[in-house]
mmCIF file of C-alpha atoms in Angstrom:
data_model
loop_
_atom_site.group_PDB
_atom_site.id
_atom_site.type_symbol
_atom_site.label_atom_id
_atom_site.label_comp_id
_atom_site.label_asym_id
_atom_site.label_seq_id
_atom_site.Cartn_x
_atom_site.Cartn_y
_atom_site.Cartn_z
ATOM 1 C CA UNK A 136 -20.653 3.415 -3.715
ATOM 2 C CA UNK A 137 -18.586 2.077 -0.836
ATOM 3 C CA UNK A 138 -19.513 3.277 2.696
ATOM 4 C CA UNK A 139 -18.966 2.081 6.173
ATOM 5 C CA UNK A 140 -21.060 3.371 8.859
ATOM 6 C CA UNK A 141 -20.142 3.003 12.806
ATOM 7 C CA UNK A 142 -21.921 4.495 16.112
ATOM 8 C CA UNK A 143 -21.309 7.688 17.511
ATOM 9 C CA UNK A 144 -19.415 8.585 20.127
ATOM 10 C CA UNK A 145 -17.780 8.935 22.585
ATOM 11 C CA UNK A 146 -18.030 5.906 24.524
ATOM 12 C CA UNK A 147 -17.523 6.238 28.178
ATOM 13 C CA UNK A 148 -16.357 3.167 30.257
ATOM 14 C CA UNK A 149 -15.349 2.254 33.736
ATOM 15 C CA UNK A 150 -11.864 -0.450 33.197
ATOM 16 C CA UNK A 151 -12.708 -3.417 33.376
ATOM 17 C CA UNK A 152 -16.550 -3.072 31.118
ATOM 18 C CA UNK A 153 -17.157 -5.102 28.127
ATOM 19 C CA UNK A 154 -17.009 -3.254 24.635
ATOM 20 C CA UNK A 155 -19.056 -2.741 21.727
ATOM 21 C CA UNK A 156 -18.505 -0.628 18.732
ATOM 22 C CA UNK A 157 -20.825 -1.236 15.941
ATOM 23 C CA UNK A 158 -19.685 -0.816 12.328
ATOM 24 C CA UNK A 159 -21.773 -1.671 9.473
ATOM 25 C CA UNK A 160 -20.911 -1.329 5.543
ATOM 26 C CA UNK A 161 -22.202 -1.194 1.949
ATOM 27 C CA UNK A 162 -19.988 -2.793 -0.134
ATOM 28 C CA UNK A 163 -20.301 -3.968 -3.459
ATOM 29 C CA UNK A 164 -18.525 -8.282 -3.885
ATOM 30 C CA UNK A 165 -16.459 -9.533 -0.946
ATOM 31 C CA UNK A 166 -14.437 -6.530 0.519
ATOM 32 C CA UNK A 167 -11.718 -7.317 2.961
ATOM 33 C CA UNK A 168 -12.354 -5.402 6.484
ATOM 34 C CA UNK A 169 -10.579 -3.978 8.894
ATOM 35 C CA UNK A 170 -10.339 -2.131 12.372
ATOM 36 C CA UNK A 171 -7.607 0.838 13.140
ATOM 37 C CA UNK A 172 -6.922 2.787 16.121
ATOM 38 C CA UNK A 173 -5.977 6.582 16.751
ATOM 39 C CA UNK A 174 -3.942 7.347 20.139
ATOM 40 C CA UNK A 175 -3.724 10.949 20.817
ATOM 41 C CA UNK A 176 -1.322 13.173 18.111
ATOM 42 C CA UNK A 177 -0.819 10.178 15.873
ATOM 43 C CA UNK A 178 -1.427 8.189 12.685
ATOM 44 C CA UNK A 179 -3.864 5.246 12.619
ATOM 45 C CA UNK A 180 -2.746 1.906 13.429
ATOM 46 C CA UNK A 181 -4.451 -1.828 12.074
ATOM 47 C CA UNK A 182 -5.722 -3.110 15.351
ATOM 48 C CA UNK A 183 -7.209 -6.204 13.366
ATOM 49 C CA UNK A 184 -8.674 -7.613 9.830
ATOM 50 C CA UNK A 185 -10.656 -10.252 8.264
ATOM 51 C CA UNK A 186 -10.828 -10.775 4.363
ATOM 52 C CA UNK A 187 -13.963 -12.595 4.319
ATOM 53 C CA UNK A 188 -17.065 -14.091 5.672
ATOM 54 C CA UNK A 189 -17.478 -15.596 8.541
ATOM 55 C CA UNK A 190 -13.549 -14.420 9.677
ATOM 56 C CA UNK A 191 -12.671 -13.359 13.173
ATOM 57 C CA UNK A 192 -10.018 -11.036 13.411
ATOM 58 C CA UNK A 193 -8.459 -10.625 16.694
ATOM 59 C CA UNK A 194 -5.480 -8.792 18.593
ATOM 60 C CA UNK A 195 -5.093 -7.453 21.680
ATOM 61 C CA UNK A 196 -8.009 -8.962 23.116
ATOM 62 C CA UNK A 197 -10.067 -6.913 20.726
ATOM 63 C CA UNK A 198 -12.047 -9.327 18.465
ATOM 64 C CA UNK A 199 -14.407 -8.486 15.104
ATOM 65 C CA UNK A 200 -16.327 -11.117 12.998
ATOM 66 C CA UNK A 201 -16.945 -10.613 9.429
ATOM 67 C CA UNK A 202 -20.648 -11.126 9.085
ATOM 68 C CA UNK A 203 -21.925 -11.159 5.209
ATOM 69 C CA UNK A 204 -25.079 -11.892 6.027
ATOM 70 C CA UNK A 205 -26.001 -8.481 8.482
ATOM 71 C CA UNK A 206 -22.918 -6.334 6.371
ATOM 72 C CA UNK A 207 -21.316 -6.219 9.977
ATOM 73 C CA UNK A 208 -18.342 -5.576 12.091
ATOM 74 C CA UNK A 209 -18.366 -4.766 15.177
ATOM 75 C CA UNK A 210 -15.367 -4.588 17.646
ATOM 76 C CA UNK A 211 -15.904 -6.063 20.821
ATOM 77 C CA UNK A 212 -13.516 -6.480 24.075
ATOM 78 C CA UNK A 213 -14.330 -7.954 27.073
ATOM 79 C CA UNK A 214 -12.274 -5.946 29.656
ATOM 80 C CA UNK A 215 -11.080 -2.631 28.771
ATOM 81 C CA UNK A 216 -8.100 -0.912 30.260
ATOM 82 C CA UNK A 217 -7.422 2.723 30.605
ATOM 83 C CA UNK A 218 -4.764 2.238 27.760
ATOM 84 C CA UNK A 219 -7.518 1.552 25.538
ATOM 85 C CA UNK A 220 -8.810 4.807 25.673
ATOM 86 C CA UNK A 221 -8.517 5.728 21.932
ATOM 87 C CA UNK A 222 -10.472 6.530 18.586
ATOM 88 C CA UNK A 223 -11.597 3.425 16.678
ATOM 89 C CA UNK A 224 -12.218 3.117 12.748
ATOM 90 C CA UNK A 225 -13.859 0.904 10.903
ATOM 91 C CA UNK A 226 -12.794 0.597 7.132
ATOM 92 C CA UNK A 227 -13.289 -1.735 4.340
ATOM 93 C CA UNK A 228 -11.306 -2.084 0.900
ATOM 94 C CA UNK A 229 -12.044 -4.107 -2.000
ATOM 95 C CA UNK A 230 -10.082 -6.658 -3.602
ATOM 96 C CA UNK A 231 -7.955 -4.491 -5.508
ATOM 97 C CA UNK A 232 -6.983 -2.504 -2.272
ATOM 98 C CA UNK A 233 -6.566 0.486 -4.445
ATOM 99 C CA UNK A 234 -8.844 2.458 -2.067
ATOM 100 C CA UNK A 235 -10.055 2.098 1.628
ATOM 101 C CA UNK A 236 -12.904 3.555 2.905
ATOM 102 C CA UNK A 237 -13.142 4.780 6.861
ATOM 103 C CA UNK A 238 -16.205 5.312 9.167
ATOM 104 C CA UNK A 239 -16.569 8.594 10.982
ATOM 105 C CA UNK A 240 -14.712 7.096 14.301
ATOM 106 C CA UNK A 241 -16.010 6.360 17.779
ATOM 107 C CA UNK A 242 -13.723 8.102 20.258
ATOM 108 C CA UNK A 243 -13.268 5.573 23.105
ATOM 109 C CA UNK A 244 -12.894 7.172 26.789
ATOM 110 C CA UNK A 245 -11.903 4.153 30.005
ATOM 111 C CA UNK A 246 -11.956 5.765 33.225
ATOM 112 C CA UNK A 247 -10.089 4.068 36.471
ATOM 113 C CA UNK B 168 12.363 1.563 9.943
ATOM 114 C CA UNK B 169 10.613 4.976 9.887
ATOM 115 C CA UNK B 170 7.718 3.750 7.711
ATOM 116 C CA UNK B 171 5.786 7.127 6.244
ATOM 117 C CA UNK B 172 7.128 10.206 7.549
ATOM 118 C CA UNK B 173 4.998 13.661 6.749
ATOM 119 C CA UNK B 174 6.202 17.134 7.492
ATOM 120 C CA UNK B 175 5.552 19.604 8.727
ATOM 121 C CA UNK B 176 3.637 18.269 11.831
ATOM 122 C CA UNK B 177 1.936 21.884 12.084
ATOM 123 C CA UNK B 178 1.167 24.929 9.469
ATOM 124 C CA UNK B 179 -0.966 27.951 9.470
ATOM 125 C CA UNK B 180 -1.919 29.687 6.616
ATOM 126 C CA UNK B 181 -3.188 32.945 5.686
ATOM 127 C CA UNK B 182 -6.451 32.535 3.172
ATOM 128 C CA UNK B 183 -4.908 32.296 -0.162
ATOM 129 C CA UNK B 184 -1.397 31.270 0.721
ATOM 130 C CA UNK B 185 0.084 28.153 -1.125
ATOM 131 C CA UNK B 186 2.239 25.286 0.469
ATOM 132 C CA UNK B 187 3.139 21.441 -0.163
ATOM 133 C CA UNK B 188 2.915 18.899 2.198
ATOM 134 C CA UNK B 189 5.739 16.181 2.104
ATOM 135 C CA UNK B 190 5.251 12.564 2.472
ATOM 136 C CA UNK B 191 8.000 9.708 2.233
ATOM 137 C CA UNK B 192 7.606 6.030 3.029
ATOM 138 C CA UNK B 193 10.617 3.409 3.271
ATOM 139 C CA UNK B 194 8.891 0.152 2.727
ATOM 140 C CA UNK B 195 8.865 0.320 -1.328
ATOM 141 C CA UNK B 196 4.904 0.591 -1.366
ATOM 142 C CA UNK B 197 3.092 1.073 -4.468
ATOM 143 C CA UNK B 198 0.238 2.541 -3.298
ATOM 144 C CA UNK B 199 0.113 5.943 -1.748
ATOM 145 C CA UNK B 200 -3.056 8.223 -0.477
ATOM 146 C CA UNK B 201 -3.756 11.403 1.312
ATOM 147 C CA UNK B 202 -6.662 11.786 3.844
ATOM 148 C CA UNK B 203 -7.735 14.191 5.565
ATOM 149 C CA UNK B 204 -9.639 13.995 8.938
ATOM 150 C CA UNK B 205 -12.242 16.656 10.277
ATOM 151 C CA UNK B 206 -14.263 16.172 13.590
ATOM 152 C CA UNK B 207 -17.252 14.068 13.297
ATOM 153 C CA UNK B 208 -16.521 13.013 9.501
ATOM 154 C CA UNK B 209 -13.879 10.338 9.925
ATOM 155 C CA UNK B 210 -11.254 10.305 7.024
ATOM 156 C CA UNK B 211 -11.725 11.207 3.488
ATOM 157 C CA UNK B 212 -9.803 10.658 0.530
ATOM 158 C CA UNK B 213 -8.266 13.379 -1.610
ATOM 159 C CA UNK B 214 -5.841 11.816 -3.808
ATOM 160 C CA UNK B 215 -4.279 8.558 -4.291
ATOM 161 C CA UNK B 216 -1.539 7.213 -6.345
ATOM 162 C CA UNK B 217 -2.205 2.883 -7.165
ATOM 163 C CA UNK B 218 1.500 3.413 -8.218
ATOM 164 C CA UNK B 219 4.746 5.360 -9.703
ATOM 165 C CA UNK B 220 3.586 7.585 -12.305
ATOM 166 C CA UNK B 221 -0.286 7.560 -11.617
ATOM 167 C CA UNK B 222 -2.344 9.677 -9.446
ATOM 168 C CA UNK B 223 -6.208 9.465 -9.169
ATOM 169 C CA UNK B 224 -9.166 11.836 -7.306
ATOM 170 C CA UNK B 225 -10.687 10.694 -4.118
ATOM 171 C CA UNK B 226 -13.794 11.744 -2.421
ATOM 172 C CA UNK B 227 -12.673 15.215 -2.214
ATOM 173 C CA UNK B 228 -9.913 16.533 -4.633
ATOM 174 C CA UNK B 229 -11.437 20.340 -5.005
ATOM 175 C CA UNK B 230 -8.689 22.555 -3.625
ATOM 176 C CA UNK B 231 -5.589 20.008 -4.162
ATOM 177 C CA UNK B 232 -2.826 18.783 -6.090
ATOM 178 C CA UNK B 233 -0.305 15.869 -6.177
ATOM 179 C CA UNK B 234 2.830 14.884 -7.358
ATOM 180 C CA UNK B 235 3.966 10.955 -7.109
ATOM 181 C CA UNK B 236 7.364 12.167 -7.261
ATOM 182 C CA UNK B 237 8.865 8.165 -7.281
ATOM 183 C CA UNK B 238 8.214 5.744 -5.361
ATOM 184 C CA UNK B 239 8.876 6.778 -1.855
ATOM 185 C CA UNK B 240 7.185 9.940 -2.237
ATOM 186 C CA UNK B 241 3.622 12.092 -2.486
ATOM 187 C CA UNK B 242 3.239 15.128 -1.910
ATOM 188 C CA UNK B 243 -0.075 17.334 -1.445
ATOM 189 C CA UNK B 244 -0.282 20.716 -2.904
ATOM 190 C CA UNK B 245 -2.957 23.349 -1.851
ATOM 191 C CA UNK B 246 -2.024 26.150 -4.309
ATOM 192 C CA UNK B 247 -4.602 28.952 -2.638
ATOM 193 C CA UNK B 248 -5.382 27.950 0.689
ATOM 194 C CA UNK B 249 -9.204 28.516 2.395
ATOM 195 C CA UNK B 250 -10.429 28.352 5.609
ATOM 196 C CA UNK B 251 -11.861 24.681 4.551
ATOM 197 C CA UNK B 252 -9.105 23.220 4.469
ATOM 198 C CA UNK B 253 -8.606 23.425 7.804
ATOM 199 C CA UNK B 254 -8.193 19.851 8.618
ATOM 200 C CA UNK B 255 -5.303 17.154 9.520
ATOM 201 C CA UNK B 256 -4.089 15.768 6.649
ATOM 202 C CA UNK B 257 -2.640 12.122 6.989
ATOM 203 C CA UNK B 258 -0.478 10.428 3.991
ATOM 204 C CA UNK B 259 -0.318 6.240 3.999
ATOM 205 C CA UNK B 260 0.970 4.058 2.036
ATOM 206 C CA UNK B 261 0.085 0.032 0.895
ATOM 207 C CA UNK B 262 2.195 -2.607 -0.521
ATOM 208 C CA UNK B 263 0.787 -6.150 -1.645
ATOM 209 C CA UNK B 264 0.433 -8.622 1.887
ATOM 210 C CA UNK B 265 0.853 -5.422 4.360
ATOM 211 C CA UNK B 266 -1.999 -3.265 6.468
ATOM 212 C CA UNK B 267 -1.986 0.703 5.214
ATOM 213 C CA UNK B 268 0.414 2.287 6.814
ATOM 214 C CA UNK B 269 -0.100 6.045 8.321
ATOM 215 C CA UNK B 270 2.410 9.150 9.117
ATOM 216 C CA UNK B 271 1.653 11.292 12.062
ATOM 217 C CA UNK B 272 -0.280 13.741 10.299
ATOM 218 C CA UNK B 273 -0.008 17.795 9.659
ATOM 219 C CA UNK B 274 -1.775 19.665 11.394
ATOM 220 C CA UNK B 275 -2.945 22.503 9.148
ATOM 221 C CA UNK B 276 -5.142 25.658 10.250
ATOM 222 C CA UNK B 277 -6.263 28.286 7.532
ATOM 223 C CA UNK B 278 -6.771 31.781 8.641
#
């Protein structure tokens, strides 16, 4: 079935560091995917997509490029901010978007 | 716009106590779901509902019922309650062009 997979955390950075969170899926076809974020006490929130190969998504200077060919996603920023400090999911759905499927989370810590 | 509202934010339970959580959306969705989220294990699907008048099992239904009451609502029933289901549970909802949308989540213990 559907799975995504993403590193463990948490991820300790000084402000400022560059970002990677790796996120890697089995998917069956061409599944859109997707990055959300988790502040403290609330709901997830999209944080950026991409539908299909070879798409970069991109918001907040957080970027993520759909790559068929290694079943990857991984976030990247290049200067993190205190603010970013945060849980990060990776999920995928498939065409139908009748289901989406979330990685375990990588809790993100940016010290001063 | 309050997009998906869930309450209560908090409940404890005694082991074999019933309850229902609520869930509401305001952006005439279809879809609707109910995760819940446990340390180290991400979020995992209970129930979902691809529209008004369906409902279909997720990864992990044991324990649960739903009701897809119309289309703004979905609510979660856990009709004897365990220790297990100690979790958050988080409600979202999907409509055709938009991201899934998430409430705040309950925050349930089981005692």
């Amino acid at each position: 079935g559907d799975s995504v997979t993403q590193m463990e955390g948490p991820v300790t950075l000084s402000e400022e560091a560059f970002l990677t969170i790796n996120c890697t899926y089995t998917a069956t076809g061409y599944p859109s995917l997707f990055w959300y974020v988790q502040y403290p006490g609330e709901g997830l929130q999209l944080l950026l997509k991409a539908t299909k190969a070879d798409d970069k998504g991109s918001n907040k200077g957080f970027e993520a490029t759909y790559r068929k060919e290694t079943t990857s996603f991984h976030l990247e920023k290049g200067s993190v901010q205190v603010s970013d400090s945060a849980v990060y999911f990776c999920a995928l759905s498939q065409y139908n978007f009748n289901k989406f499927y979330f990685g375990s989370g990588t809790k993100l810590n940016v010290k001063p | 716009n309050a997009g998906v509202t869930q309450t209560p934010k908090f409940q404890v339970l005694k082991t074999g106590q019933s309850m229902t959580l609520q869930c509401a959306q305001d952006m005439n969705h279809n879809s609707m779901y109910w995760y819940r989220q446990d340390p180290g294990m991400g979020l995992r699907l209970i129930y979902y509902s691809a529209s008004e008048g369906t409902t279909d099992k997720g990864e992990v239904p044991n324990g649960y019922n739903v009701s897809r009451l119309n289309k703004r609502e979905f609510s979660l029933r856990l009709e004897s309650a365990a220790p297990s289901q100690t979790s958050v549970y988080f409600c979202a909802s999907w409509g055709a062009g938009s991201p899934l949308h998430f409430g705040n989540g309950t925050r349930l213990t089981v005692t």
